[in-house]
PDB file of C-alpha atoms in Angstrom:
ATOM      1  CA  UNK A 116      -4.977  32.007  -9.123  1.00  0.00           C
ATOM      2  CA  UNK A 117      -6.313  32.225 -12.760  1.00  0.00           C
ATOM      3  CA  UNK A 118      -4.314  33.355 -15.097  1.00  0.00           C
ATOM      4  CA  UNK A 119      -3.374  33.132 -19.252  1.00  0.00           C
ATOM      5  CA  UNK A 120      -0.277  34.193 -20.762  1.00  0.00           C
ATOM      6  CA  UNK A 121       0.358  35.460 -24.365  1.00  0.00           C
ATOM      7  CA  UNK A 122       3.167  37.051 -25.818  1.00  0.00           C
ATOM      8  CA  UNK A 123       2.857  40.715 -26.319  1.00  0.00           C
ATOM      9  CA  UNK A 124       3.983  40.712 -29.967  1.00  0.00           C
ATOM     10  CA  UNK A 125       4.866  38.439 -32.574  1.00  0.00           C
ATOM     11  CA  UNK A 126       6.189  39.408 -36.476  1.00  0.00           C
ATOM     12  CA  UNK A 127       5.374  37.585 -39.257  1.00  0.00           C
ATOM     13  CA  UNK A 128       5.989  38.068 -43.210  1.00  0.00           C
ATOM     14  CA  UNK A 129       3.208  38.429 -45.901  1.00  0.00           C
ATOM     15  CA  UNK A 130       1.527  34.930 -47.033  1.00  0.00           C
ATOM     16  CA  UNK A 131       3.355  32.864 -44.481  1.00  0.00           C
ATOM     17  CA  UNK A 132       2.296  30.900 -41.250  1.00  0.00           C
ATOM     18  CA  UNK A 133       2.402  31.999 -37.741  1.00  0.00           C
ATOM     19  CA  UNK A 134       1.504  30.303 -34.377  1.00  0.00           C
ATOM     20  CA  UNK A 135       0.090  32.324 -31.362  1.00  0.00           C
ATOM     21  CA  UNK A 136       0.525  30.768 -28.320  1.00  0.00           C
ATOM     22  CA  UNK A 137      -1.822  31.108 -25.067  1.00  0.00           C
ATOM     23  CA  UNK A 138      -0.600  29.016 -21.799  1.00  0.00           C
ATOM     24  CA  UNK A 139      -2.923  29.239 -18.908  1.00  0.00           C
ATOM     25  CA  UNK A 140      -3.344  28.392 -14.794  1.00  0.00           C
ATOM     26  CA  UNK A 141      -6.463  26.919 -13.744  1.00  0.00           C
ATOM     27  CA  UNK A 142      -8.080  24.230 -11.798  1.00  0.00           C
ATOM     28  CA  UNK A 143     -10.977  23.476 -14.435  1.00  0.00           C
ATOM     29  CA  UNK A 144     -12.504  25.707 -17.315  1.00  0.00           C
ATOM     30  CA  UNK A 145     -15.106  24.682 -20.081  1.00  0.00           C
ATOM     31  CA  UNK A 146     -13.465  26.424 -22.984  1.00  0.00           C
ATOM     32  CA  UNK A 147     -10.592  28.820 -24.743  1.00  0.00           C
ATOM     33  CA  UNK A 148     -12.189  30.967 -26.844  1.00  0.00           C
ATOM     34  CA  UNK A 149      -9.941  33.398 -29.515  1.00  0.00           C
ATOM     35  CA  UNK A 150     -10.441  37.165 -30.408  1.00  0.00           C
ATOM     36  CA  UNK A 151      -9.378  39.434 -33.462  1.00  0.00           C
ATOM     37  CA  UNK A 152      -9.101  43.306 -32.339  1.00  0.00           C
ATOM     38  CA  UNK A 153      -8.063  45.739 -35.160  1.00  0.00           C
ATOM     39  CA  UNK A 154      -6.626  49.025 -34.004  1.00  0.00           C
ATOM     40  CA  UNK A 155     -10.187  51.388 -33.024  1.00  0.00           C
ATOM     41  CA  UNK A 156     -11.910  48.132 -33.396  1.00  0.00           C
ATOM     42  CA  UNK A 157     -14.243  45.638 -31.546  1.00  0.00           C
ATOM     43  CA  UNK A 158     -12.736  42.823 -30.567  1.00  0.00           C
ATOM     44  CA  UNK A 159     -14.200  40.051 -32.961  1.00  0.00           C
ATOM     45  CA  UNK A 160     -14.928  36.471 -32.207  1.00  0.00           C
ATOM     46  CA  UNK A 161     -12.282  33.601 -34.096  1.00  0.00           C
ATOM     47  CA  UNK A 162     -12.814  30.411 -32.205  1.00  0.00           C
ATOM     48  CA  UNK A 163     -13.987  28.231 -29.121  1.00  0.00           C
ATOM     49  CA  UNK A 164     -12.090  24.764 -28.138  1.00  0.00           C
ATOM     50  CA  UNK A 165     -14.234  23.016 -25.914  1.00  0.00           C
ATOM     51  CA  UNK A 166     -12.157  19.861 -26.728  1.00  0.00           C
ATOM     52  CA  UNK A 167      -8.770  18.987 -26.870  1.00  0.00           C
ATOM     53  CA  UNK A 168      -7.743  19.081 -30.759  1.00  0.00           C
ATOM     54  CA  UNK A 169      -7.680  21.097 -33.625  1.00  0.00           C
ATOM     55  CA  UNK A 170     -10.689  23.412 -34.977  1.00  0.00           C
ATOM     56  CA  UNK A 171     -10.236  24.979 -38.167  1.00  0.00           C
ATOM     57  CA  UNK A 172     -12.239  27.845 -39.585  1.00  0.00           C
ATOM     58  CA  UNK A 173     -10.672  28.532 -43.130  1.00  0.00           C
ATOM     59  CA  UNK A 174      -7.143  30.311 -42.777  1.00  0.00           C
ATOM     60  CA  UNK A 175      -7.175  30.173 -39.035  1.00  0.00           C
ATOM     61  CA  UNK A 176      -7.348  27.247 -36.667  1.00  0.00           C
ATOM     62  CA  UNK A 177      -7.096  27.165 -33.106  1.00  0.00           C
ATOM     63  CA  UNK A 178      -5.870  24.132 -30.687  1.00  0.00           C
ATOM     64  CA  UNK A 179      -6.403  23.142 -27.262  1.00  0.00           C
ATOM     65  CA  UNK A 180      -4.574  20.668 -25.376  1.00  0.00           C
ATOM     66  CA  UNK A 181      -5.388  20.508 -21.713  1.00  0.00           C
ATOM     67  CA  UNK A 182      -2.599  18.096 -20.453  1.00  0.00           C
ATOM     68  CA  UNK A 183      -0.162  20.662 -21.774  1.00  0.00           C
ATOM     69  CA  UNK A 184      -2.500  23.220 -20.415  1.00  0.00           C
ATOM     70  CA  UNK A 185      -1.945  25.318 -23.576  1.00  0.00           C
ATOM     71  CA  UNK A 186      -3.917  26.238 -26.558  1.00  0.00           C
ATOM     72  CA  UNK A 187      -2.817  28.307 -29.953  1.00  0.00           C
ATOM     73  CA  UNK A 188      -4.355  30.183 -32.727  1.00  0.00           C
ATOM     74  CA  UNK A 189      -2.573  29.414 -36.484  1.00  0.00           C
ATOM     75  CA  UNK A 190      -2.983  31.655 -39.018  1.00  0.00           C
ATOM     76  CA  UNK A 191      -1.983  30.663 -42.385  1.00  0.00           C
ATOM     77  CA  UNK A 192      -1.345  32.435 -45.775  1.00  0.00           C
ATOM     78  CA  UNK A 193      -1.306  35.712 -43.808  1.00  0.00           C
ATOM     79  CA  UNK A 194      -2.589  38.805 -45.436  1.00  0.00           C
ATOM     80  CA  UNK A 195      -1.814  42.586 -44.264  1.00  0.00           C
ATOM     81  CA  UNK A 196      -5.280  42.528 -42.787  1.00  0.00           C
ATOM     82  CA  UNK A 197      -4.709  40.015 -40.715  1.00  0.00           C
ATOM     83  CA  UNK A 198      -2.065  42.515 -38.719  1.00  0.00           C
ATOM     84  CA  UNK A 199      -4.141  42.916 -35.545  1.00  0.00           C
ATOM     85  CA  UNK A 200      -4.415  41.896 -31.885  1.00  0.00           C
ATOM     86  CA  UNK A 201      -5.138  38.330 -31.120  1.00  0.00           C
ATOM     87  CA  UNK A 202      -6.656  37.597 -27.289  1.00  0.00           C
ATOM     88  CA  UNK A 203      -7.466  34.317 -25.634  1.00  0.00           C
ATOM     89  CA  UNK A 204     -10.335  33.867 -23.156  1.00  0.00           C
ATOM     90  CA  UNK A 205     -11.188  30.802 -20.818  1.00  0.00           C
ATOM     91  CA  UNK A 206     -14.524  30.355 -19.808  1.00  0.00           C
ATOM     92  CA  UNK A 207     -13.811  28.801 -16.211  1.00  0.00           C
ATOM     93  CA  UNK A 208     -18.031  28.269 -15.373  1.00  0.00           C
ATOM     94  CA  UNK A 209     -18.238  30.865 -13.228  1.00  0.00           C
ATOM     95  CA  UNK A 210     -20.985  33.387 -14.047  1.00  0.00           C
ATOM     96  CA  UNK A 211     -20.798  35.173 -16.972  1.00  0.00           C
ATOM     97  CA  UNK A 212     -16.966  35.687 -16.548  1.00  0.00           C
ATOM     98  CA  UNK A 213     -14.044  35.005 -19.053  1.00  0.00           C
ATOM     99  CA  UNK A 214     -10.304  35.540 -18.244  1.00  0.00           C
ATOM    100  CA  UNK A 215      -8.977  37.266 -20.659  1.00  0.00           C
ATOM    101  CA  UNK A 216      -5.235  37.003 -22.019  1.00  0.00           C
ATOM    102  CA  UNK A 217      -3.248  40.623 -22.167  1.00  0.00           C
ATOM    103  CA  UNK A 218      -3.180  39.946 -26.027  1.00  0.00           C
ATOM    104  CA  UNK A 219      -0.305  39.769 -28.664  1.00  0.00           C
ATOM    105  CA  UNK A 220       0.259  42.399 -31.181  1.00  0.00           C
ATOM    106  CA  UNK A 221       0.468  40.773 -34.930  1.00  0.00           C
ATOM    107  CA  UNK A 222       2.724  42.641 -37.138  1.00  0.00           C
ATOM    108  CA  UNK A 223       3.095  41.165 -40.756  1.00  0.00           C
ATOM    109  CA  UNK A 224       5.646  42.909 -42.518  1.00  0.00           C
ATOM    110  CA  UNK A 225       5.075  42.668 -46.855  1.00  0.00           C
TER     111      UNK A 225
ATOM    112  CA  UNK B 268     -20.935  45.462 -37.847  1.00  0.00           C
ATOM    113  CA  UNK B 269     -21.216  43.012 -35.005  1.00  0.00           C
ATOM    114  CA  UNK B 270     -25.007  44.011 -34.243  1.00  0.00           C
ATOM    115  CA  UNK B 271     -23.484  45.875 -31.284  1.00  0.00           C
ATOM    116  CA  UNK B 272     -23.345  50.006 -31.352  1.00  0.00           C
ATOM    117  CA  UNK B 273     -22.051  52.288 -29.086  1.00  0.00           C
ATOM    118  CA  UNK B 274     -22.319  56.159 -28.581  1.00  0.00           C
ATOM    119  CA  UNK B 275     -19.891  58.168 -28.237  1.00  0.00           C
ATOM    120  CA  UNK B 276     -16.936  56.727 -29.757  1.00  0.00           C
ATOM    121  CA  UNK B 277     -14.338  59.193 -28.173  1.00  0.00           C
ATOM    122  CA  UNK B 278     -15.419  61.617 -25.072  1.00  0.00           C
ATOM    123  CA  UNK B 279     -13.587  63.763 -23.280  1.00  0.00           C
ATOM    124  CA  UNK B 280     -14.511  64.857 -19.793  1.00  0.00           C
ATOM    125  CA  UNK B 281     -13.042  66.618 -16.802  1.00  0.00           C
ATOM    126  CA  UNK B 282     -13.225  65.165 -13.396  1.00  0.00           C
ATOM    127  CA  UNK B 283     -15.873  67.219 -12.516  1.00  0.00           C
ATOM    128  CA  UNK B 284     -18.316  66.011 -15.495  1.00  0.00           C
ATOM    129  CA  UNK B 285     -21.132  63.595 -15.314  1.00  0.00           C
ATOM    130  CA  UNK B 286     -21.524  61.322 -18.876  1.00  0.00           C
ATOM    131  CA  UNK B 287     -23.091  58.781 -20.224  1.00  0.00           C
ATOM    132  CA  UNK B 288     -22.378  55.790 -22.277  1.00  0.00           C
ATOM    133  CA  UNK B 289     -24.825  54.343 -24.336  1.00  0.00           C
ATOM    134  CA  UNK B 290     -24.779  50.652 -25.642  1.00  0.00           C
ATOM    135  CA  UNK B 291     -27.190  48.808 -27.976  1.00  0.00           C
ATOM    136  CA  UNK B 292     -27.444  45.590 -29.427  1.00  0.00           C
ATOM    137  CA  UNK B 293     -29.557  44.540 -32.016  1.00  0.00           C
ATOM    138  CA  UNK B 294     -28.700  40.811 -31.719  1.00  0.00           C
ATOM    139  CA  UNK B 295     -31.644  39.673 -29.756  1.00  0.00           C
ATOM    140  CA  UNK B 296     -29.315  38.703 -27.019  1.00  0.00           C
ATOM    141  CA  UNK B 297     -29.760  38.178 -23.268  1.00  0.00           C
ATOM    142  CA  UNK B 298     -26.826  39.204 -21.251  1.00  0.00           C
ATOM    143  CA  UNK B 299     -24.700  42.472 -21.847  1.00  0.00           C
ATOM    144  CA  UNK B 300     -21.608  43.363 -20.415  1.00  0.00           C
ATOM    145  CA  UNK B 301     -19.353  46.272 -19.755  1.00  0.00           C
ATOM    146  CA  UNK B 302     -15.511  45.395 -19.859  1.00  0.00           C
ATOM    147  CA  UNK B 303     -12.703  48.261 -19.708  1.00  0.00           C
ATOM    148  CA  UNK B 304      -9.790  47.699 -21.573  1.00  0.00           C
ATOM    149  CA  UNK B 305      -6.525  49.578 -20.965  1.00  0.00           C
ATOM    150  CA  UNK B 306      -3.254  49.221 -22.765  1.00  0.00           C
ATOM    151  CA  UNK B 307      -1.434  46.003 -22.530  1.00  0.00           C
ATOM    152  CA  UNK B 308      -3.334  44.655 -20.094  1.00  0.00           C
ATOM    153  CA  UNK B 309      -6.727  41.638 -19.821  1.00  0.00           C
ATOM    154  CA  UNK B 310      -9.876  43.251 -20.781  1.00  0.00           C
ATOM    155  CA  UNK B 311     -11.380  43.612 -17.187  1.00  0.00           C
ATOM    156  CA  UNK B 312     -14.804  42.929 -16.746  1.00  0.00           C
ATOM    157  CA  UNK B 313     -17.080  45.611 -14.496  1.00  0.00           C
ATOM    158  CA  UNK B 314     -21.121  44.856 -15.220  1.00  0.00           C
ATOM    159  CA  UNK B 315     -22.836  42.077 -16.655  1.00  0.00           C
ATOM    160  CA  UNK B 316     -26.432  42.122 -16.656  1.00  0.00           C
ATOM    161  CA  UNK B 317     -28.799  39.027 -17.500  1.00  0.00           C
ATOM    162  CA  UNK B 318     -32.291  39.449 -18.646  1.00  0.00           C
ATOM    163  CA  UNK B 319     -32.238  43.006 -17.585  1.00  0.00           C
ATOM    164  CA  UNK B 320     -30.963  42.270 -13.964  1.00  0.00           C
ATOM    165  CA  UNK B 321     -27.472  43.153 -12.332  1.00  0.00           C
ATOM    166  CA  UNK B 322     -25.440  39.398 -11.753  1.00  0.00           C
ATOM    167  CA  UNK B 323     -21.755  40.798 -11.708  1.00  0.00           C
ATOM    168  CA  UNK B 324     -20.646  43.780 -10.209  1.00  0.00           C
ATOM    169  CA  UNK B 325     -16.927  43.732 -10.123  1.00  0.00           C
ATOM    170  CA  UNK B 326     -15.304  45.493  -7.588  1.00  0.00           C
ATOM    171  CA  UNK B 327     -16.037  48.757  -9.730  1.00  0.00           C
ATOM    172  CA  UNK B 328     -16.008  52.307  -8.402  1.00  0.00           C
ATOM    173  CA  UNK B 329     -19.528  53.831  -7.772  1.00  0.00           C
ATOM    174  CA  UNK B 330     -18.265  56.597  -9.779  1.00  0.00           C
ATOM    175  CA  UNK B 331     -18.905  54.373 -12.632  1.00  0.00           C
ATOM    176  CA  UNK B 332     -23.166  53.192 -12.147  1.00  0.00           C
ATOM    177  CA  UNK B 333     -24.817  50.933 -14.883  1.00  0.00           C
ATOM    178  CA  UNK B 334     -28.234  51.014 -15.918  1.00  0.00           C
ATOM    179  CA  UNK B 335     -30.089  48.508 -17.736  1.00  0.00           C
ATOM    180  CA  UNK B 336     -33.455  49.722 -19.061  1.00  0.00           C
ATOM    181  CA  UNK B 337     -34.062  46.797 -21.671  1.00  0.00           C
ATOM    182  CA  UNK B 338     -32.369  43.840 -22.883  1.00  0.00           C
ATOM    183  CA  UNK B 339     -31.395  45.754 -25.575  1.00  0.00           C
ATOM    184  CA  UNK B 340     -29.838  48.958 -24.060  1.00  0.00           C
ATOM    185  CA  UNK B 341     -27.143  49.133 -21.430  1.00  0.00           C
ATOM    186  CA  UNK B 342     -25.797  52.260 -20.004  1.00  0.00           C
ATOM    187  CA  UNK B 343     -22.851  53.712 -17.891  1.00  0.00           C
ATOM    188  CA  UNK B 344     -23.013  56.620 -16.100  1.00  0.00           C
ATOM    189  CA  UNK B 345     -19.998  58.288 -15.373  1.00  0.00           C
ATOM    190  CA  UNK B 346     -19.578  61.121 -12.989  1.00  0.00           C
ATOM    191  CA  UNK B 347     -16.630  62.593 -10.779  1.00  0.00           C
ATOM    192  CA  UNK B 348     -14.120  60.516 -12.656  1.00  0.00           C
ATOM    193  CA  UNK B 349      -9.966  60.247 -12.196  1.00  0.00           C
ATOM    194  CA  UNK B 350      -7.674  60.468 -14.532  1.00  0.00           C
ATOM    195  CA  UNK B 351      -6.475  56.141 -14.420  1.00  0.00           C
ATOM    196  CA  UNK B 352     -10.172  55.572 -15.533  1.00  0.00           C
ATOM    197  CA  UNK B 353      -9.166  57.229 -19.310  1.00  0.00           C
ATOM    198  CA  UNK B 354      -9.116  53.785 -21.055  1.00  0.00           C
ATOM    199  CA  UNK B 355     -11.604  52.493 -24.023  1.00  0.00           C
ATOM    200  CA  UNK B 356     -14.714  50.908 -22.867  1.00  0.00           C
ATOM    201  CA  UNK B 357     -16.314  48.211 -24.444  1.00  0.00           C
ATOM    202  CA  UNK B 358     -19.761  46.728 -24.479  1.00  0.00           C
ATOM    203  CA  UNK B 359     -20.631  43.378 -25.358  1.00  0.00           C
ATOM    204  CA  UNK B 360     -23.657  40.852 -25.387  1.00  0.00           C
ATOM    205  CA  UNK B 361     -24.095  37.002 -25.980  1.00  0.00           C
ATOM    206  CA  UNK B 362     -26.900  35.198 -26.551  1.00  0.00           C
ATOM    207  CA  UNK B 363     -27.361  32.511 -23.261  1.00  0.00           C
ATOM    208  CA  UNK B 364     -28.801  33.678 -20.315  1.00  0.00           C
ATOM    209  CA  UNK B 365     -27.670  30.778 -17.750  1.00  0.00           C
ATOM    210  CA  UNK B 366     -23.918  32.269 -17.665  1.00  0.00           C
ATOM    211  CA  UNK B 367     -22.440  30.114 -20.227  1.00  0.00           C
ATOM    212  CA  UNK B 368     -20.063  32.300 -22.287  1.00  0.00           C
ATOM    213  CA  UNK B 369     -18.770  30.533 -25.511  1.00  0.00           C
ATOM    214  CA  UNK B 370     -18.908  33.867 -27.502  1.00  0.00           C
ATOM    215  CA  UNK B 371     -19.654  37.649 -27.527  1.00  0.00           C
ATOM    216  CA  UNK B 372     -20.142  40.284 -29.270  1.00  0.00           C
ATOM    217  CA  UNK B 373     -18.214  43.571 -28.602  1.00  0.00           C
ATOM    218  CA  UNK B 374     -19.298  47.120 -29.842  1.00  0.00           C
ATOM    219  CA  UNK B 375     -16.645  49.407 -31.083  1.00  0.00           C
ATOM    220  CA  UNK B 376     -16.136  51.207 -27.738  1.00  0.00           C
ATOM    221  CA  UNK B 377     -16.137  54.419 -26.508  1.00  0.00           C
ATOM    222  CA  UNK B 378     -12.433  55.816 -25.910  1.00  0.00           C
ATOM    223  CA  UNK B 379     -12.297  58.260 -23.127  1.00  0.00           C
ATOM    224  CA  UNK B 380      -9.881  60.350 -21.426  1.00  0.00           C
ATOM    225  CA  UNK B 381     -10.321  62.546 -18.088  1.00  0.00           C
ATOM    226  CA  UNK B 382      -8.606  65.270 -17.674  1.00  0.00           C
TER     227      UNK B 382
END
């Protein structure tokens, strides 16, 4: 089967660096994509990795590496706002579908 | 504001009801989606619709029947619903209408319980 694994919750202090991991089971996939849901929120596009390697969008990056089959999402200088869900998606090629992580709950204490 | 709206944003129904969701995106996009999301677990998708026409149809209920007018509205109507479907359900679009998904673009949900 097809599946991606996150932890459900991570801690983190004010203005320092934290690394969300995402391990998956698949035969094949075209991408892992990264999402930002606050509490009552949308869930808000971060990143895609088609490629093995490190993309980096200001504070956050995001890394794929498919011989590991594992990717990440690192968020440095973390700010209170940051404090959110974070959930991985891997577009496999089939129609229209992602599989979606369960998420991980980002707490950042001050 | 994601360019993605959705009405109501909390609705409360007994089983017996028959609702509506309405979705709207003002993104220009070509496919729309319904996912329902439910605590701790994957987002799980139910509709997708491309250029106006059903492609996915999950496994879902018939209690729960979309309806895609335009490429820019989606709805779900609800009716004779059980209480496991109270969850938050999302809407979302993206722009490619050959199936690709490299992003989309959620709405802010509707949260609904049945009692």
């Amino acid at each position: 089967g097809q599946s991606l694994e996150q932890p459900s919750e991570v801690t983190a202090v004010e203005g320092a660096i934290v690394q969300i991991n995402c391990t998956y089971q698949t035969s094949g996939f075209y991408g892992l994509s990264w999402y930002q849901q606050h509490d009552g929120g949308a869930p808000t596009f971060l990143s895609y990795n088609a490629l093995d390697g490190l993309e980096e969008t200001g504070r956050f990056s995001s890394f794929l590496s498919r011989s590991d089959s594992y990717g990440y999402l690192l968020l440095q200088e973390l700010q209170m706002k940051d404090s959110a869900s974070y959930f991985c998606a891997l577009f496999t090629g089939s129609n229209y579908q992602l599989i979606w992580g369960a998420g991980t709950k980002l707490i950042i204490k001050p | 504001e994601t360019g993605v709206t959705q009405t109501p944003r909390h609705l409360v129904m007994g089983m017996t009801n028959k609702k509506s969701l309405k979705c709207e995106q003002h993104l220009g996009h070509n496919a729309m989606y319904w996912y329902k999301q439910s605590a701790k677990k994957p987002l799980e998708l139910m509709f997708v619709y491309s250029l106006e026409e059903r492609v996915e149809n999950n496994s879902v209920p018939s209690r729960f029947s979309p309806e895609c007018p335009n490429s820019s509205h989606l709805f779900l109507h609800l009716h004779t619903l059980q209480p496991e479907d109270s969850a938050l359900y999302l809407c979302a679009s993206s722009p490619d209408a050959s199936g690709r998904i490299e992003t989309q673009y959620f709405g802010p949900g509707t949260r609904l319980l049945v009692l």
